[in-house]
Amino acid sequence: MRVISRPDEVFAALEDPAYTVPPAAPGNRGVAWLRAHVARFSEGTEHARRRALAVAILDKIDPDSLRTAPGSNPTEILATALGRPDAVADVA
């Protein structure tokens, strides 16, 4: 895998239609799960499908409720808004 670190290389890669996200191996835990399930790590129709699932969940949350929610931990605030305050430990 080629590592891109210089700003000019990053911009060139982002603008190059041939540059694609490498396929992720299946995974059930940690970063492997994240890469195998999150839109950010996919291309084309799979990216669109995963993104639509995430947007549908987030669209149910009023952004103002997040701004005024008690607490200072953004992960905890979002997990609570999603009805999963217990999930914060899973994220860590």
XYZ file of C-alpha atoms in Angstrom:
92
model
C 0.000 0.000 0.000
C 1.292 3.441 -0.881
C 1.346 5.978 1.961
C 0.321 9.477 0.935
C 1.527 12.176 3.295
C 2.495 15.344 1.437
C -0.329 17.858 0.884
C 0.187 17.937 -2.897
C -0.064 14.135 -3.020
C -3.255 14.182 -0.951
C -4.914 16.740 -3.230
C -3.823 14.820 -6.330
C -5.240 11.563 -4.954
C -8.534 13.175 -3.956
C -8.953 14.658 -7.424
C -7.940 11.476 -9.287
C -11.017 9.413 -10.288
C -8.803 6.323 -10.535
C -7.970 6.498 -6.835
C -10.415 4.315 -4.921
C -10.839 3.076 -1.379
C -9.248 -0.375 -1.037
C -11.754 -3.128 -0.226
C -11.974 -4.026 3.437
C -11.754 -7.544 4.751
C -14.749 -8.813 6.729
C -14.524 -8.086 10.448
C -16.615 -8.409 13.576
C -14.742 -6.194 16.059
C -12.811 -2.976 16.339
C -11.303 -1.301 13.291
C -11.931 -4.394 11.168
C -15.687 -4.066 11.863
C -15.544 -0.321 11.155
C -13.823 -0.780 7.799
C -16.194 -3.595 6.819
C -19.395 -1.670 7.667
C -18.978 2.117 7.448
C -19.580 4.171 4.282
C -16.247 5.970 4.593
C -14.437 2.749 3.718
C -16.419 1.782 0.612
C -17.060 2.881 -2.967
C -19.938 3.201 -5.415
C -23.288 1.607 -4.674
C -22.048 0.045 -1.432
C -20.951 3.494 -0.216
C -24.342 4.969 -1.160
C -26.199 2.151 0.635
C -24.139 2.456 3.825
C -24.374 6.245 3.808
C -28.156 6.134 3.365
C -28.446 3.842 6.393
C -26.405 6.247 8.535
C -28.275 9.327 7.292
C -31.640 7.682 8.028
C -30.573 7.127 11.638
C -29.126 10.609 12.080
C -32.131 12.304 10.436
C -34.234 11.177 13.405
C -32.188 13.366 15.769
C -32.868 17.077 16.157
C -29.458 18.833 15.966
C -30.612 21.422 18.512
C -31.218 18.641 21.026
C -27.544 17.687 20.716
C -26.400 21.271 21.257
C -28.431 21.635 24.437
C -27.962 18.121 25.821
C -26.302 17.828 29.217
C -22.749 16.564 29.309
C -19.517 17.355 27.552
C -18.669 14.038 25.882
C -19.928 14.173 22.271
C -19.962 10.381 21.962
C -22.067 10.056 25.105
C -24.463 12.796 23.946
C -24.971 11.152 20.546
C -25.313 7.654 22.031
C -27.960 8.955 24.448
C -29.837 10.685 21.616
C -29.817 7.377 19.746
C -31.250 5.633 22.793
C -28.021 3.737 23.461
C -26.235 5.430 26.393
C -24.762 2.027 27.247
C -22.963 1.925 23.868
C -20.350 4.504 24.906
C -18.239 1.783 26.528
C -18.421 -0.227 23.286
C -17.027 2.718 21.310
C -14.062 3.096 23.622
